[in-house]
mmCIF file of C-alpha atoms in Angstrom:
data_model
loop_
_atom_site.group_PDB
_atom_site.id
_atom_site.type_symbol
_atom_site.label_atom_id
_atom_site.label_comp_id
_atom_site.label_asym_id
_atom_site.label_seq_id
_atom_site.Cartn_x
_atom_site.Cartn_y
_atom_site.Cartn_z
ATOM 1 C CA LEU A 1 225.468 272.105 -14.598
ATOM 2 C CA PRO A 2 223.630 272.888 -11.389
ATOM 3 C CA ALA A 3 223.744 270.286 -8.663
ATOM 4 C CA ALA A 4 221.005 267.718 -8.869
ATOM 5 C CA LEU A 5 219.199 265.629 -6.337
ATOM 6 C CA VAL A 6 217.975 262.453 -7.982
ATOM 7 C CA ILE A 7 215.032 260.743 -6.367
ATOM 8 C CA ASP A 8 214.349 257.225 -7.574
ATOM 9 C CA THR A 9 210.753 256.384 -6.830
ATOM 10 C CA PRO A 10 209.716 252.783 -6.351
ATOM 11 C CA GLY A 11 208.088 251.066 -9.274
ATOM 12 C CA LEU A 12 204.391 251.471 -9.771
ATOM 13 C CA ALA A 13 202.691 248.508 -8.155
ATOM 14 C CA GLY A 14 199.239 249.968 -8.602
ATOM 15 C CA THR A 15 197.266 253.144 -8.375
ATOM 16 C CA GLY A 16 197.630 253.250 -4.570
ATOM 17 C CA SER A 17 201.010 254.939 -4.828
ATOM 18 C CA LEU A 18 199.813 257.727 -7.151
ATOM 19 C CA ASP A 19 199.398 260.327 -4.403
ATOM 20 C CA ALA A 20 203.005 259.900 -3.271
ATOM 21 C CA LEU A 21 204.178 259.969 -6.876
ATOM 22 C CA ILE A 22 202.276 263.186 -7.601
ATOM 23 C CA GLU A 23 203.676 264.735 -4.415
ATOM 24 C CA SER A 24 207.212 263.858 -5.557
ATOM 25 C CA ALA A 25 206.485 265.295 -9.008
ATOM 26 C CA THR A 26 205.310 268.593 -7.493
ATOM 27 C CA ARG A 27 208.723 268.976 -5.840
ATOM 28 C CA ALA A 28 210.708 268.024 -8.958
ATOM 29 C CA ASP A 29 212.371 270.220 -11.544
ATOM 30 C CA MET A 30 212.519 267.456 -14.167
ATOM 31 C CA LEU A 31 211.077 263.963 -14.426
ATOM 32 C CA LEU A 32 212.878 261.098 -16.116
ATOM 33 C CA TRP A 33 210.252 258.466 -16.805
ATOM 34 C CA VAL A 34 212.023 255.151 -17.304
ATOM 35 C CA SER A 35 210.182 252.435 -19.193
ATOM 36 C CA SER A 36 211.339 249.221 -20.779
ATOM 37 C CA ALA A 37 211.091 249.028 -24.563
ATOM 38 C CA THR A 38 210.425 245.296 -24.275
ATOM 39 C CA ARG A 39 207.383 245.632 -21.999
ATOM 40 C CA ALA A 40 204.173 246.220 -23.900
ATOM 41 C CA ALA A 41 201.904 246.507 -20.851
ATOM 42 C CA ARG A 42 202.039 250.189 -19.971
ATOM 43 C CA ASP A 43 198.633 250.809 -18.398
ATOM 44 C CA ILE A 44 200.048 251.599 -14.957
ATOM 45 C CA ASP A 45 202.586 254.009 -16.481
ATOM 46 C CA ARG A 46 199.880 255.670 -18.575
ATOM 47 C CA GLN A 47 197.588 256.109 -15.545
ATOM 48 C CA ALA A 48 200.402 257.562 -13.441
ATOM 49 C CA LEU A 49 201.521 259.985 -16.146
ATOM 50 C CA GLU A 50 197.924 261.007 -16.774
ATOM 51 C CA ALA A 51 197.479 261.693 -13.046
ATOM 52 C CA ILE A 52 200.640 263.835 -12.972
ATOM 53 C CA ARG A 53 199.648 265.765 -16.085
ATOM 54 C CA THR A 54 196.103 266.289 -14.782
ATOM 55 C CA HIS A 55 197.447 267.535 -11.458
ATOM 56 C CA PHE A 56 199.608 270.155 -13.144
ATOM 57 C CA SER A 57 196.848 271.192 -15.547
ATOM 58 C CA ARG A 58 194.736 272.077 -12.498
ATOM 59 C CA GLU A 59 197.563 274.089 -10.928
ATOM 60 C CA SER A 60 197.445 277.232 -13.068
ATOM 61 C CA HIS A 61 200.106 278.950 -10.950
ATOM 62 C CA ARG A 62 202.551 276.080 -11.470
ATOM 63 C CA ARG A 63 204.468 274.829 -14.468
ATOM 64 C CA GLN A 64 204.728 271.129 -15.130
ATOM 65 C CA PRO A 65 208.358 270.078 -14.975
ATOM 66 C CA PRO A 66 209.680 268.649 -18.232
ATOM 67 C CA ILE A 67 209.139 264.913 -18.520
ATOM 68 C CA LEU A 68 211.590 262.847 -20.537
ATOM 69 C CA LEU A 69 210.840 259.238 -21.448
ATOM 70 C CA VAL A 70 213.937 257.063 -21.130
ATOM 71 C CA LEU A 71 213.243 253.904 -23.106
ATOM 72 C CA THR A 72 215.519 251.169 -21.764
ATOM 73 C CA HIS A 73 216.354 247.591 -22.794
ATOM 74 C CA ILE A 74 216.491 248.449 -26.489
ATOM 75 C CA ASP A 75 219.153 245.773 -26.900
ATOM 76 C CA GLY A 76 216.427 243.212 -26.136
ATOM 77 C CA LEU A 77 214.301 244.183 -29.143
ATOM 78 C CA ARG A 78 214.121 242.062 -32.290
ATOM 79 C CA PRO A 79 216.253 240.872 -33.947
ATOM 80 C CA PHE A 80 217.709 239.611 -30.698
ATOM 81 C CA ASN A 81 221.087 238.618 -32.096
ATOM 82 C CA GLU A 82 221.772 242.016 -33.692
ATOM 83 C CA TRP A 83 223.382 244.378 -31.221
ATOM 84 C CA ASP A 84 225.934 246.416 -33.062
ATOM 85 C CA PRO A 85 225.507 250.098 -32.167
ATOM 86 C CA PRO A 86 225.445 252.861 -33.172
ATOM 87 C CA TYR A 87 222.071 252.894 -34.891
ATOM 88 C CA ASP A 88 220.926 255.643 -37.221
ATOM 89 C CA LEU A 89 217.358 256.243 -36.124
ATOM 90 C CA THR A 90 216.757 258.882 -38.783
ATOM 91 C CA ALA A 91 217.289 256.497 -41.717
ATOM 92 C CA ALA A 92 216.475 253.252 -39.867
ATOM 93 C CA THR A 93 217.765 250.960 -42.576
ATOM 94 C CA ARG A 94 218.851 248.194 -40.201
ATOM 95 C CA PRO A 95 216.272 245.865 -38.631
ATOM 96 C CA LYS A 96 217.304 246.745 -35.039
ATOM 97 C CA ALA A 97 216.983 250.481 -35.787
ATOM 98 C CA GLN A 98 213.513 249.862 -37.232
ATOM 99 C CA SER A 99 212.612 247.898 -34.115
ATOM 100 C CA ILE A 100 213.863 250.708 -31.855
ATOM 101 C CA LEU A 101 211.816 253.256 -33.818
ATOM 102 C CA GLY A 102 208.758 250.994 -33.576
ATOM 103 C CA ALA A 103 209.197 250.688 -29.805
ATOM 104 C CA MET A 104 209.554 254.469 -29.510
ATOM 105 C CA GLU A 105 206.418 255.036 -31.561
ATOM 106 C CA ALA A 106 204.438 252.514 -29.494
ATOM 107 C CA ALA A 107 205.660 253.927 -26.168
ATOM 108 C CA GLY A 108 205.029 257.480 -27.351
ATOM 109 C CA THR A 109 201.483 256.624 -28.370
ATOM 110 C CA ASP A 110 200.789 254.678 -25.174
ATOM 111 C CA LEU A 111 202.276 257.246 -22.792
ATOM 112 C CA GLY A 112 201.703 260.533 -24.614
ATOM 113 C CA PHE A 113 205.248 261.483 -25.616
ATOM 114 C CA ALA A 114 206.501 263.057 -28.815
ATOM 115 C CA ALA A 115 209.638 261.626 -30.404
ATOM 116 C CA SER A 116 211.600 264.663 -29.180
ATOM 117 C CA GLU A 117 210.651 263.786 -25.584
ATOM 118 C CA MET A 118 212.115 260.258 -25.726
ATOM 119 C CA VAL A 119 215.608 258.816 -25.622
ATOM 120 C CA PRO A 120 216.194 255.111 -26.273
ATOM 121 C CA VAL A 121 219.117 253.737 -24.261
ATOM 122 C CA CYS A 122 220.903 250.575 -23.318
ATOM 123 C CA ILE A 123 222.597 250.778 -19.944
ATOM 124 C CA ASP A 124 223.575 247.117 -19.712
ATOM 125 C CA VAL A 125 227.350 247.047 -19.314
ATOM 126 C CA ALA A 126 227.520 243.492 -20.674
ATOM 127 C CA ALA A 127 225.725 244.526 -23.877
ATOM 128 C CA ALA A 128 227.729 247.771 -24.233
ATOM 129 C CA PRO A 129 225.946 250.929 -23.055
ATOM 130 C CA TYR A 130 224.428 252.888 -25.891
ATOM 131 C CA ASN A 131 222.967 256.379 -26.306
ATOM 132 C CA VAL A 132 223.697 257.458 -22.727
ATOM 133 C CA ASP A 133 225.459 260.523 -24.134
ATOM 134 C CA ALA A 134 222.257 261.414 -26.006
ATOM 135 C CA LEU A 135 220.347 261.111 -22.726
ATOM 136 C CA TRP A 136 222.768 263.519 -21.020
ATOM 137 C CA ALA A 137 222.497 265.913 -23.961
ATOM 138 C CA LYS A 138 218.693 265.872 -23.714
ATOM 139 C CA ILE A 139 218.822 266.454 -19.952
ATOM 140 C CA ILE A 140 221.142 269.433 -20.497
ATOM 141 C CA GLU A 141 218.799 270.734 -23.208
ATOM 142 C CA LEU A 142 215.876 270.600 -20.753
ATOM 143 C CA VAL A 143 217.707 272.376 -17.899
ATOM 144 C CA PRO A 144 216.336 275.861 -18.780
ATOM 145 C CA GLU A 145 212.773 274.520 -18.818
ATOM 146 C CA ALA A 146 213.418 272.728 -15.521
ATOM 147 C CA GLN A 147 214.752 275.959 -14.037
ATOM 148 C CA ARG A 148 211.566 277.783 -15.092
ATOM 149 C CA ALA A 149 209.480 275.081 -13.416
ATOM 150 C CA ARG A 150 211.619 275.421 -10.258
ATOM 151 C CA LEU A 151 211.290 279.208 -10.270
ATOM 152 C CA LEU A 152 207.495 279.072 -10.477
ATOM 153 C CA ARG A 153 207.396 276.385 -7.770
ATOM 154 C CA THR A 154 209.645 278.464 -5.521
ATOM 155 C CA LEU A 155 207.656 281.650 -6.120
ATOM 156 C CA SER A 156 204.461 279.753 -5.372
ATOM 157 C CA ASP A 157 205.973 278.389 -2.152
ATOM 158 C CA ILE A 158 207.162 281.869 -1.122
ATOM 159 C CA LYS A 159 203.755 283.347 -1.896
ATOM 160 C CA SER A 160 202.066 280.598 0.088
ATOM 161 C CA ALA A 161 204.445 281.132 3.021
ATOM 162 C CA SER A 162 203.997 284.902 2.884
ATOM 163 C CA SER A 163 200.231 284.441 2.702
ATOM 164 C CA TRP A 164 200.354 282.438 5.913
ATOM 165 C CA ALA A 165 202.638 285.022 7.456
ATOM 166 C CA ALA A 166 200.122 287.722 6.518
ATOM 167 C CA VAL A 167 197.252 285.671 7.969
ATOM 168 C CA TRP A 168 199.145 285.135 11.228
ATOM 169 C CA SER A 169 200.087 288.808 11.379
ATOM 170 C CA GLN A 170 196.482 289.833 10.810
ATOM 171 C CA ALA A 171 195.295 287.350 13.426
ATOM 172 C CA ALA A 172 197.811 288.688 15.930
ATOM 173 C CA SER A 173 196.742 292.264 15.198
ATOM 174 C CA ALA A 174 193.101 291.294 15.560
ATOM 175 C CA GLY A 175 193.940 289.619 18.877
ATOM 176 C CA ARG A 176 195.590 292.803 20.144
ATOM 177 C CA VAL A 177 192.584 294.892 19.098
ATOM 178 C CA ILE A 178 190.144 292.496 20.739
ATOM 179 C CA ARG A 179 192.261 292.326 23.903
ATOM 180 C CA GLY A 180 192.507 296.130 23.963
ATOM 181 C CA THR A 181 188.756 296.428 23.528
ATOM 182 C CA PHE A 182 188.025 294.034 26.398
ATOM 183 C CA LEU A 183 190.599 295.621 28.683
ATOM 184 C CA SER A 184 189.231 299.129 28.024
ATOM 185 C CA ARG A 185 185.667 297.970 28.709
ATOM 186 C CA SER A 186 186.613 296.199 31.920
ATOM 187 C CA THR A 187 188.367 299.310 33.317
ATOM 188 C CA THR A 188 185.531 301.709 32.383
ATOM 189 C CA PRO A 189 183.076 302.261 35.303
#
C-alpha cells in the first residue's frame, strides 16, 4: 500500500467549522466518515457531508475523493447483552445482526450512503474488536479511486501553478516592452 497521511479532524461542533472541513476534504485522497451507530441525531453530519458533496459537484475539474462511512459502536446496539461476533449481515438471522443492519440502513438514509459505502465496526478492545479487517479490505478496494482523485487534484494544482507562472511571465514580458517603449521615447529627440 502507498504511504498514508491520516488527518483526524475535530468533531463537528456546528456549521462554523465547515469551511475548514471542506478545505481538508479538497486535499484528501479518501475520506473516512466515522459515525456512531448508537447516535440517531445526524443533522450536523448530514449538513457537513452535503457541503462537501456540493463543493465537489461545483468543481468540474476535480473528482470527489471516495467517502467511506465507518459505523462505530455497533456493540452498543440492541440487544445490549448479545455481543458474540462474527455476525452474518447477509442473512441477519440473529437479533444483533438485524440491529446492525437497521443502523446501517438508517445511517445510509440519513447521510446518503449506499450499503457498499459503509462498514460497521467495533473498535472497543474490551468488547473485542470486530470487522476491522473488513474496514481495511474496503480501504484497499478504494485505493485506485483515491489515486484517481489524487491525480486529478495534482494535475489541477500543476495547471493552476503553471497558469500563474504564465501570468507572471506575461506580466514580466509586458513590463520589458513597456520599459523599452518608454526608454526609446525618452532618448528620441
